[in-house]
mmCIF file of C-alpha atoms in Angstrom:
data_model
loop_
_atom_site.group_PDB
_atom_site.id
_atom_site.type_symbol
_atom_site.label_atom_id
_atom_site.label_comp_id
_atom_site.label_asym_id
_atom_site.label_seq_id
_atom_site.Cartn_x
_atom_site.Cartn_y
_atom_site.Cartn_z
ATOM 1 C CA UNK E 173 3.957 18.788 18.015
ATOM 2 C CA UNK E 174 0.546 17.420 17.157
ATOM 3 C CA UNK E 175 -1.771 15.857 14.618
ATOM 4 C CA UNK E 176 -3.965 17.870 12.247
ATOM 5 C CA UNK E 177 -6.830 16.558 10.128
ATOM 6 C CA UNK E 178 -7.844 18.087 6.801
ATOM 7 C CA UNK E 179 -10.368 17.511 4.027
ATOM 8 C CA UNK E 180 -9.375 17.871 0.357
ATOM 9 C CA UNK E 181 -10.955 17.211 -3.008
ATOM 10 C CA UNK E 182 -10.194 13.601 -3.996
ATOM 11 C CA UNK E 183 -9.759 14.305 -7.718
ATOM 12 C CA UNK E 184 -7.664 17.477 -7.543
ATOM 13 C CA UNK E 185 -6.113 17.268 -4.079
ATOM 14 C CA UNK E 186 -7.043 20.931 -3.599
ATOM 15 C CA UNK E 187 -9.722 22.856 -1.690
ATOM 16 C CA UNK E 188 -7.961 22.139 1.616
ATOM 17 C CA UNK E 189 -10.206 22.595 4.654
ATOM 18 C CA UNK E 190 -9.012 22.107 8.225
ATOM 19 C CA UNK E 191 -11.397 19.951 10.258
ATOM 20 C CA UNK E 192 -12.183 20.017 13.975
ATOM 21 C CA UNK E 193 -10.249 17.417 15.971
ATOM 22 C CA UNK E 194 -12.128 14.116 15.603
ATOM 23 C CA UNK E 195 -13.270 12.170 18.641
ATOM 24 C CA UNK E 196 -11.183 9.342 17.192
ATOM 25 C CA UNK E 197 -9.140 8.650 14.078
ATOM 26 C CA UNK E 198 -7.449 5.359 13.196
ATOM 27 C CA UNK E 199 -5.147 5.005 10.210
ATOM 28 C CA UNK E 200 -2.595 2.696 8.608
ATOM 29 C CA UNK E 201 -0.200 2.538 5.693
ATOM 30 C CA UNK E 202 1.125 -0.702 4.143
ATOM 31 C CA UNK E 203 3.856 -1.413 1.609
ATOM 32 C CA UNK E 204 2.498 -2.957 -1.613
ATOM 33 C CA UNK E 205 -1.086 -2.756 -0.383
ATOM 34 C CA UNK E 206 -3.773 -0.337 0.681
ATOM 35 C CA UNK E 207 -4.264 1.213 4.101
ATOM 36 C CA UNK E 208 -7.460 2.297 5.800
ATOM 37 C CA UNK E 209 -9.055 3.421 9.039
ATOM 38 C CA UNK E 210 -12.031 5.134 10.607
ATOM 39 C CA UNK E 211 -12.881 8.481 12.141
ATOM 40 C CA UNK E 212 -15.584 9.852 14.412
ATOM 41 C CA UNK E 213 -16.674 13.489 14.201
ATOM 42 C CA UNK E 214 -19.083 15.212 16.582
ATOM 43 C CA UNK E 215 -20.996 17.425 14.172
ATOM 44 C CA UNK E 216 -22.423 19.655 16.893
ATOM 45 C CA UNK E 217 -18.884 20.827 17.617
ATOM 46 C CA UNK E 218 -18.981 24.625 17.343
ATOM 47 C CA UNK E 219 -16.124 24.558 14.817
ATOM 48 C CA UNK E 220 -18.412 22.840 12.328
ATOM 49 C CA UNK E 221 -20.544 25.990 12.303
ATOM 50 C CA UNK E 222 -18.171 27.428 9.664
ATOM 51 C CA UNK E 223 -18.125 24.225 7.618
ATOM 52 C CA UNK E 224 -20.738 22.229 5.749
ATOM 53 C CA UNK E 225 -20.124 18.631 6.888
ATOM 54 C CA UNK E 226 -22.117 17.241 3.938
ATOM 55 C CA UNK E 227 -19.557 18.945 1.680
ATOM 56 C CA UNK E 228 -16.212 18.442 3.459
ATOM 57 C CA UNK E 229 -17.077 14.849 4.432
ATOM 58 C CA UNK E 230 -18.811 13.809 1.211
ATOM 59 C CA UNK E 231 -18.344 10.143 0.322
ATOM 60 C CA UNK E 232 -15.636 9.426 -2.302
ATOM 61 C CA UNK E 233 -15.456 13.107 -3.341
ATOM 62 C CA UNK E 234 -13.455 14.095 -0.259
ATOM 63 C CA UNK E 235 -10.247 12.681 1.179
ATOM 64 C CA UNK E 236 -9.186 13.009 4.808
ATOM 65 C CA UNK E 237 -5.543 13.938 5.352
ATOM 66 C CA UNK E 238 -3.667 13.373 8.605
ATOM 67 C CA UNK E 239 -0.434 15.267 9.127
ATOM 68 C CA UNK E 240 2.122 15.486 11.923
ATOM 69 C CA UNK E 241 3.492 19.021 12.234
ATOM 70 C CA UNK E 242 2.739 19.778 8.613
ATOM 71 C CA UNK E 243 4.036 16.509 7.115
ATOM 72 C CA UNK E 244 1.397 14.151 5.706
ATOM 73 C CA UNK E 245 1.445 10.708 7.319
ATOM 74 C CA UNK E 246 -1.789 9.256 5.920
ATOM 75 C CA UNK E 247 -4.637 10.151 3.550
ATOM 76 C CA UNK E 248 -7.830 8.252 2.793
ATOM 77 C CA UNK E 249 -11.004 8.937 0.831
ATOM 78 C CA UNK E 250 -14.349 8.778 2.640
ATOM 79 C CA UNK E 251 -15.910 5.415 1.805
ATOM 80 C CA UNK E 252 -18.872 5.271 4.146
ATOM 81 C CA UNK E 253 -20.575 7.550 6.670
ATOM 82 C CA UNK E 254 -22.952 6.504 9.454
ATOM 83 C CA UNK E 255 -24.775 9.306 11.270
ATOM 84 C CA UNK E 256 -26.267 8.947 14.749
ATOM 85 C CA UNK E 257 -28.732 11.830 15.054
ATOM 86 C CA UNK E 258 -29.346 11.841 18.834
ATOM 87 C CA UNK E 259 -25.652 12.332 19.560
ATOM 88 C CA UNK E 260 -24.654 14.178 16.382
ATOM 89 C CA UNK E 261 -21.925 11.577 15.871
ATOM 90 C CA UNK E 262 -20.714 10.796 12.348
ATOM 91 C CA UNK E 263 -18.610 7.638 11.947
ATOM 92 C CA UNK E 264 -16.565 7.476 8.772
ATOM 93 C CA UNK E 265 -14.680 4.623 7.101
ATOM 94 C CA UNK E 266 -11.823 5.768 4.877
ATOM 95 C CA UNK E 267 -9.180 4.123 2.679
ATOM 96 C CA UNK E 268 -6.165 5.298 0.729
ATOM 97 C CA UNK E 269 -5.671 5.633 -3.020
ATOM 98 C CA UNK E 270 -5.197 1.892 -3.549
ATOM 99 C CA UNK E 271 -8.989 1.560 -3.249
ATOM 100 C CA UNK E 272 -9.657 4.118 -5.978
ATOM 101 C CA UNK E 273 -7.136 2.459 -8.307
ATOM 102 C CA UNK E 274 -8.399 -1.055 -7.571
ATOM 103 C CA UNK E 275 -11.875 0.057 -8.642
ATOM 104 C CA UNK E 276 -10.573 0.731 -12.165
ATOM 105 C CA UNK E 277 -10.023 -1.625 -15.078
ATOM 106 C CA UNK E 278 -6.625 -1.838 -16.790
ATOM 107 C CA UNK E 279 -8.077 -0.661 -20.094
ATOM 108 C CA UNK E 280 -8.031 2.485 -22.225
ATOM 109 C CA UNK E 281 -11.085 4.415 -21.035
ATOM 110 C CA UNK E 282 -10.781 6.819 -23.978
ATOM 111 C CA UNK E 283 -11.767 4.103 -26.431
ATOM 112 C CA UNK E 284 -15.449 3.352 -27.223
ATOM 113 C CA UNK E 285 -14.590 -0.329 -27.811
ATOM 114 C CA UNK E 286 -11.898 -0.979 -25.193
ATOM 115 C CA UNK E 287 -11.908 -4.720 -25.757
ATOM 116 C CA UNK E 288 -10.042 -4.365 -29.062
ATOM 117 C CA UNK E 289 -7.259 -2.148 -27.634
ATOM 118 C CA UNK E 290 -4.244 -3.955 -26.200
ATOM 119 C CA UNK E 291 -1.523 -2.503 -23.995
ATOM 120 C CA UNK E 292 1.925 -3.635 -25.152
ATOM 121 C CA UNK E 293 5.130 -3.076 -23.165
ATOM 122 C CA UNK E 294 8.566 -4.125 -24.408
ATOM 123 C CA UNK E 295 11.838 -4.220 -22.422
ATOM 124 C CA UNK E 296 10.497 -2.408 -19.363
ATOM 125 C CA UNK E 297 11.016 -2.871 -15.639
ATOM 126 C CA UNK E 298 8.057 -4.217 -13.679
ATOM 127 C CA UNK E 299 7.848 -0.841 -11.935
ATOM 128 C CA UNK E 300 7.564 0.971 -15.259
ATOM 129 C CA UNK E 301 4.832 -1.373 -16.471
ATOM 130 C CA UNK E 302 2.965 -0.642 -13.226
ATOM 131 C CA UNK E 303 3.502 3.104 -13.704
ATOM 132 C CA UNK E 304 2.228 2.963 -17.301
ATOM 133 C CA UNK E 305 -0.926 1.118 -16.255
ATOM 134 C CA UNK E 306 -1.637 3.597 -13.445
ATOM 135 C CA UNK E 307 -1.079 6.432 -15.920
ATOM 136 C CA UNK E 308 -3.507 4.781 -18.366
ATOM 137 C CA UNK E 309 -6.115 4.450 -15.613
ATOM 138 C CA UNK E 310 -6.174 8.239 -15.201
ATOM 139 C CA UNK E 311 -6.774 9.009 -18.881
ATOM 140 C CA UNK E 312 -10.302 9.409 -20.189
ATOM 141 C CA UNK E 313 -12.681 11.598 -22.119
ATOM 142 C CA UNK E 314 -13.470 15.137 -21.039
ATOM 143 C CA UNK E 315 -15.847 15.246 -18.100
ATOM 144 C CA UNK E 316 -15.169 11.716 -16.862
ATOM 145 C CA UNK E 317 -13.672 12.958 -13.543
ATOM 146 C CA UNK E 318 -10.987 10.310 -13.980
ATOM 147 C CA UNK E 319 -7.789 12.170 -13.035
ATOM 148 C CA UNK E 320 -6.059 11.731 -9.683
ATOM 149 C CA UNK E 321 -3.285 13.867 -8.121
ATOM 150 C CA UNK E 322 -0.527 11.273 -8.595
ATOM 151 C CA UNK E 323 3.087 12.116 -9.485
ATOM 152 C CA UNK E 324 4.518 9.267 -11.563
ATOM 153 C CA UNK E 325 8.132 8.047 -11.553
ATOM 154 C CA UNK E 326 10.465 8.102 -14.558
ATOM 155 C CA UNK E 327 10.561 5.123 -16.924
ATOM 156 C CA UNK E 328 13.196 2.458 -16.266
ATOM 157 C CA UNK E 329 14.333 -0.066 -18.861
ATOM 158 C CA UNK E 330 14.161 -3.735 -17.965
ATOM 159 C CA UNK E 331 13.670 -7.273 -19.179
ATOM 160 C CA UNK E 332 9.890 -7.493 -19.051
ATOM 161 C CA UNK E 333 7.714 -7.574 -22.156
ATOM 162 C CA UNK E 334 3.961 -7.837 -21.585
ATOM 163 C CA UNK E 335 0.723 -7.570 -23.516
ATOM 164 C CA UNK E 336 -2.524 -6.855 -21.711
ATOM 165 C CA UNK E 337 -5.470 -7.717 -23.936
ATOM 166 C CA UNK E 338 -8.445 -5.380 -23.748
ATOM 167 C CA UNK E 339 -10.941 -8.220 -23.994
ATOM 168 C CA UNK E 340 -9.699 -9.677 -20.703
ATOM 169 C CA UNK E 341 -10.990 -6.596 -18.827
ATOM 170 C CA UNK E 342 -8.537 -7.110 -15.966
ATOM 171 C CA UNK E 343 -8.798 -5.091 -12.791
ATOM 172 C CA UNK E 344 -5.889 -2.704 -12.289
ATOM 173 C CA UNK E 345 -5.399 -3.871 -8.690
ATOM 174 C CA UNK E 346 -5.003 -7.487 -9.836
ATOM 175 C CA UNK E 347 -2.463 -6.556 -12.511
ATOM 176 C CA UNK E 348 -0.426 -4.492 -10.055
ATOM 177 C CA UNK E 349 -0.487 -7.364 -7.564
ATOM 178 C CA UNK E 350 0.910 -9.760 -10.167
ATOM 179 C CA UNK E 351 3.704 -7.311 -11.024
ATOM 180 C CA UNK E 352 4.639 -7.138 -7.351
ATOM 181 C CA UNK E 353 4.455 -10.889 -6.748
ATOM 182 C CA UNK E 354 6.589 -12.146 -9.640
ATOM 183 C CA UNK E 355 10.309 -12.860 -9.283
ATOM 184 C CA UNK E 356 12.162 -9.551 -9.222
ATOM 185 C CA UNK E 357 8.809 -7.786 -9.030
ATOM 186 C CA UNK E 358 8.443 -4.162 -8.126
ATOM 187 C CA UNK E 359 7.482 -2.617 -4.813
ATOM 188 C CA UNK E 360 4.738 -0.015 -5.035
ATOM 189 C CA UNK E 361 4.037 2.783 -2.595
ATOM 190 C CA UNK E 362 1.795 5.802 -3.021
ATOM 191 C CA UNK E 363 3.240 8.271 -0.502
ATOM 192 C CA UNK E 364 0.846 11.086 0.405
ATOM 193 C CA UNK E 365 2.378 14.555 0.744
ATOM 194 C CA UNK E 366 1.564 18.236 0.565
ATOM 195 C CA UNK E 367 2.602 20.041 -2.608
ATOM 196 C CA UNK E 368 1.825 23.611 -1.728
ATOM 197 C CA UNK E 369 -1.625 23.423 -0.133
ATOM 198 C CA UNK E 370 -2.753 20.427 -2.179
ATOM 199 C CA UNK E 371 -2.538 16.711 -1.512
ATOM 200 C CA UNK E 372 -0.335 14.771 -3.913
ATOM 201 C CA UNK E 373 0.474 11.070 -4.107
ATOM 202 C CA UNK E 374 4.068 10.223 -5.047
ATOM 203 C CA UNK E 375 4.139 6.834 -6.791
ATOM 204 C CA UNK E 376 7.316 5.013 -5.754
ATOM 205 C CA UNK E 377 8.357 1.848 -7.582
ATOM 206 C CA UNK E 378 11.343 -0.481 -7.851
ATOM 207 C CA UNK E 379 13.074 -2.181 -4.930
ATOM 208 C CA UNK E 380 12.199 0.393 -2.282
ATOM 209 C CA UNK E 381 14.884 0.766 0.381
ATOM 210 C CA UNK E 382 15.189 4.511 0.997
ATOM 211 C CA UNK E 383 15.374 5.415 4.659
ATOM 212 C CA UNK E 384 17.617 3.922 7.339
ATOM 213 C CA UNK E 385 16.500 3.705 10.967
ATOM 214 C CA UNK E 386 17.859 2.236 14.201
ATOM 215 C CA UNK E 387 16.203 1.312 17.481
ATOM 216 C CA UNK E 388 17.790 -0.060 20.678
ATOM 217 C CA UNK E 389 15.666 -2.450 22.732
ATOM 218 C CA UNK E 390 16.237 -2.418 26.470
ATOM 219 C CA UNK E 391 18.045 0.915 26.499
ATOM 220 C CA UNK E 392 16.673 3.554 28.857
ATOM 221 C CA UNK E 393 14.392 6.001 27.033
ATOM 222 C CA UNK E 394 14.542 3.949 23.845
ATOM 223 C CA UNK E 395 10.869 4.749 23.244
ATOM 224 C CA UNK E 396 10.143 1.160 22.157
ATOM 225 C CA UNK E 397 7.246 -0.753 23.681
ATOM 226 C CA UNK E 398 5.367 -3.975 22.975
ATOM 227 C CA UNK E 399 8.004 -5.708 20.844
ATOM 228 C CA UNK E 400 6.752 -8.971 19.365
ATOM 229 C CA UNK E 401 8.079 -11.362 16.723
ATOM 230 C CA UNK E 402 5.818 -13.840 14.897
ATOM 231 C CA UNK E 403 7.200 -16.704 12.826
ATOM 232 C CA UNK E 404 4.557 -18.236 10.563
ATOM 233 C CA UNK E 405 5.169 -21.447 8.593
ATOM 234 C CA UNK E 406 1.538 -22.186 7.669
ATOM 235 C CA UNK E 407 2.048 -21.295 3.994
ATOM 236 C CA UNK E 408 5.552 -22.697 3.496
ATOM 237 C CA UNK E 409 5.875 -24.379 0.078
ATOM 238 C CA UNK E 410 8.774 -26.115 -1.650
ATOM 239 C CA UNK E 411 7.190 -26.182 -5.134
ATOM 240 C CA UNK E 412 5.208 -23.424 -6.842
ATOM 241 C CA UNK E 413 2.971 -23.649 -9.912
ATOM 242 C CA UNK E 414 1.589 -20.752 -11.956
ATOM 243 C CA UNK E 415 -1.317 -21.659 -14.259
ATOM 244 C CA UNK E 416 -2.238 -19.365 -17.167
ATOM 245 C CA UNK E 417 -4.734 -19.129 -19.991
ATOM 246 C CA UNK E 418 -6.092 -22.128 -21.888
ATOM 247 C CA UNK E 419 -7.963 -25.336 -21.209
ATOM 248 C CA UNK E 420 -7.174 -29.032 -20.948
ATOM 249 C CA UNK E 421 -3.758 -30.111 -22.165
ATOM 250 C CA UNK E 422 -3.276 -26.701 -23.817
ATOM 251 C CA UNK E 423 -3.419 -24.803 -20.530
ATOM 252 C CA UNK E 424 -0.258 -22.746 -19.969
ATOM 253 C CA UNK E 425 1.668 -23.657 -16.821
ATOM 254 C CA UNK E 426 5.056 -23.175 -15.250
ATOM 255 C CA UNK E 427 6.611 -24.553 -12.072
ATOM 256 C CA UNK E 428 9.605 -23.968 -9.822
ATOM 257 C CA UNK E 429 10.867 -26.467 -7.220
ATOM 258 C CA UNK E 430 13.354 -26.332 -4.384
ATOM 259 C CA UNK E 431 15.405 -29.526 -4.815
ATOM 260 C CA UNK E 432 17.209 -29.147 -1.471
ATOM 261 C CA UNK E 433 14.495 -27.851 0.853
ATOM 262 C CA UNK E 434 14.893 -27.281 4.565
ATOM 263 C CA UNK E 435 11.205 -28.047 5.143
ATOM 264 C CA UNK E 436 8.829 -30.930 4.303
ATOM 265 C CA UNK E 437 7.471 -30.941 0.757
ATOM 266 C CA UNK E 438 4.404 -28.795 0.023
ATOM 267 C CA UNK E 439 2.889 -27.368 -3.171
ATOM 268 C CA UNK E 440 1.615 -23.861 -3.900
ATOM 269 C CA UNK E 441 -0.742 -23.283 -6.823
ATOM 270 C CA UNK E 442 -1.735 -19.910 -8.292
ATOM 271 C CA UNK E 443 -4.121 -19.442 -11.211
ATOM 272 C CA UNK E 444 -3.798 -16.461 -13.537
ATOM 273 C CA UNK E 445 -6.549 -17.290 -15.997
ATOM 274 C CA UNK E 446 -5.817 -14.428 -18.426
ATOM 275 C CA UNK E 447 -2.019 -14.756 -18.529
ATOM 276 C CA UNK E 448 -0.661 -15.668 -21.979
ATOM 277 C CA UNK E 449 3.052 -15.030 -21.363
ATOM 278 C CA UNK E 450 5.292 -17.989 -20.548
ATOM 279 C CA UNK E 451 7.873 -15.546 -19.209
ATOM 280 C CA UNK E 452 5.331 -14.001 -16.856
ATOM 281 C CA UNK E 453 4.260 -17.412 -15.546
ATOM 282 C CA UNK E 454 7.902 -18.405 -14.966
ATOM 283 C CA UNK E 455 8.580 -15.181 -13.076
ATOM 284 C CA UNK E 456 5.421 -15.579 -11.037
ATOM 285 C CA UNK E 457 6.159 -19.192 -10.062
ATOM 286 C CA UNK E 458 9.694 -18.270 -8.994
ATOM 287 C CA UNK E 459 8.420 -15.237 -7.100
ATOM 288 C CA UNK E 460 5.943 -17.397 -5.197
ATOM 289 C CA UNK E 461 8.636 -19.965 -4.370
ATOM 290 C CA UNK E 462 11.012 -17.266 -3.138
ATOM 291 C CA UNK E 463 8.279 -15.740 -0.989
ATOM 292 C CA UNK E 464 7.047 -18.973 0.609
ATOM 293 C CA UNK E 465 9.967 -21.432 0.747
ATOM 294 C CA UNK E 466 10.812 -20.248 4.276
ATOM 295 C CA UNK E 467 8.575 -19.184 7.173
ATOM 296 C CA UNK E 468 7.542 -15.535 7.341
ATOM 297 C CA UNK E 469 9.010 -13.621 10.278
ATOM 298 C CA UNK E 470 7.216 -10.415 11.175
ATOM 299 C CA UNK E 471 8.306 -7.949 13.830
ATOM 300 C CA UNK E 472 6.231 -5.306 15.490
ATOM 301 C CA UNK E 473 6.694 -2.676 18.157
ATOM 302 C CA UNK E 474 5.447 0.773 19.097
ATOM 303 C CA UNK E 475 7.276 4.088 19.138
ATOM 304 C CA UNK E 476 6.287 7.636 19.974
ATOM 305 C CA UNK E 477 5.373 9.862 17.050
ATOM 306 C CA UNK E 478 7.696 12.573 18.390
ATOM 307 C CA UNK E 479 10.660 10.276 19.094
ATOM 308 C CA UNK E 480 13.726 9.940 16.894
ATOM 309 C CA UNK E 481 13.014 8.989 14.166
ATOM 310 C CA UNK E 482 9.674 10.804 14.107
ATOM 311 C CA UNK E 483 6.620 9.277 12.465
ATOM 312 C CA UNK E 484 6.935 11.873 9.698
ATOM 313 C CA UNK E 485 10.453 10.553 8.896
ATOM 314 C CA UNK E 486 9.312 6.992 8.135
ATOM 315 C CA UNK E 487 9.326 5.586 4.609
ATOM 316 C CA UNK E 488 7.754 2.272 3.663
ATOM 317 C CA UNK E 489 10.458 -0.132 2.500
ATOM 318 C CA UNK E 490 13.086 1.585 4.622
ATOM 319 C CA UNK E 491 15.780 -0.416 6.413
ATOM 320 C CA UNK E 492 15.231 -0.906 10.131
ATOM 321 C CA UNK E 493 18.042 -2.126 12.398
ATOM 322 C CA UNK E 494 16.995 -3.310 15.846
ATOM 323 C CA UNK E 495 19.656 -3.789 18.523
ATOM 324 C CA UNK E 496 19.011 -6.370 21.233
ATOM 325 C CA UNK E 497 20.382 -7.053 24.731
ATOM 326 C CA UNK E 498 20.519 -10.476 26.451
ATOM 327 C CA UNK E 499 17.301 -11.954 25.057
ATOM 328 C CA UNK E 500 16.556 -15.721 25.306
ATOM 329 C CA UNK E 501 14.772 -15.857 21.904
ATOM 330 C CA UNK E 502 16.294 -13.000 19.925
ATOM 331 C CA UNK E 503 19.896 -13.989 20.533
ATOM 332 C CA UNK E 504 21.649 -11.973 17.806
ATOM 333 C CA UNK E 505 23.183 -8.618 18.653
ATOM 334 C CA UNK E 506 21.115 -6.897 15.960
ATOM 335 C CA UNK E 507 18.438 -7.659 13.356
ATOM 336 C CA UNK E 508 17.839 -5.904 10.047
ATOM 337 C CA UNK E 509 14.360 -5.784 8.497
ATOM 338 C CA UNK E 510 12.243 -3.649 6.173
ATOM 339 C CA UNK E 511 9.410 -1.394 7.273
ATOM 340 C CA UNK E 512 6.281 -2.884 5.696
ATOM 341 C CA UNK E 513 3.662 -0.867 7.564
ATOM 342 C CA UNK E 514 2.854 1.627 10.282
ATOM 343 C CA UNK E 515 -0.421 2.599 11.883
ATOM 344 C CA UNK E 516 -1.896 4.499 14.777
ATOM 345 C CA UNK E 517 -4.521 6.925 16.023
ATOM 346 C CA UNK E 518 -4.473 10.469 17.414
ATOM 347 C CA UNK E 519 -2.264 9.518 20.343
ATOM 348 C CA UNK E 520 1.528 9.575 20.129
ATOM 349 C CA UNK E 521 1.721 5.781 19.879
ATOM 350 C CA UNK E 522 2.641 4.521 16.401
ATOM 351 C CA UNK E 523 2.733 0.777 15.643
ATOM 352 C CA UNK E 524 5.453 -0.382 13.253
ATOM 353 C CA UNK E 525 5.555 -3.656 11.278
ATOM 354 C CA UNK E 526 8.736 -5.148 9.781
ATOM 355 C CA UNK E 527 9.746 -8.177 7.717
#
């Protein structure tokens, strides 16, 4: 059981080329956000004699894929390369598909005057609105090199109706973030995988909970190390305000307040300067209050990539149950959290994050 590193075409996911083992390779995946890392290749490695490093490691055009026994765990496009000639060392920064999508506007790129084209969604789920906007971002005129190897989920009906005005020229990453942050908002994960010999990103939306995992702390051969729990109350708020489009007394605004808080009063203010929907502002204010009315508790520990469950079994959003034994701080018999991230390098140690 071991790691393998590959290079594929970013746009098509094809042209798979196996790379020599890097001197180092860090990586990370995060629920509802992008992951990234770095890699170091020694270009005077004899294996590179059959490859053209300027081709298989070309910035943006190539994506590095890390798999564990044939199952993709991480993929990231080459963002930056720094070459040290005396040593033949090439240091690469890479990031996953969230970066490529965040560099696109939520507009119709097929239109010569995009500012007059609005995107209207009626009675959709927040996940479907997100899916439709990602789909739109991959549509363009012939020759624009705009497609990406993403498999989109099916449409789901819901209670959200939204209009995105072309003249606002909103970034796709910002729009997706708002859809995730509002009350009842969607989770979003782009799970990298092999489909045949090509890289494909499976877009997962909705309230992601697939995958159930258990770990036992303190049990012999549990495989768990470096358990830590951080409780952070810095951003706790008992009232949330979402401010939309407009100026002066005509500025759109909505608020939500906790009238029986467990914590001292504090405000949270978010400005969405292009938002024209009262419903969206109400959902966003409630989503912010729900997210910040109590302290954030984040767990972390390390497992072995080959343990049970293996690193290749993990799904972001999955349910993680951690069993405890006689602990002075973690006094419950068990704790249930969600997997919100995992990261690592080319060793067997994989760092997990839960909330």
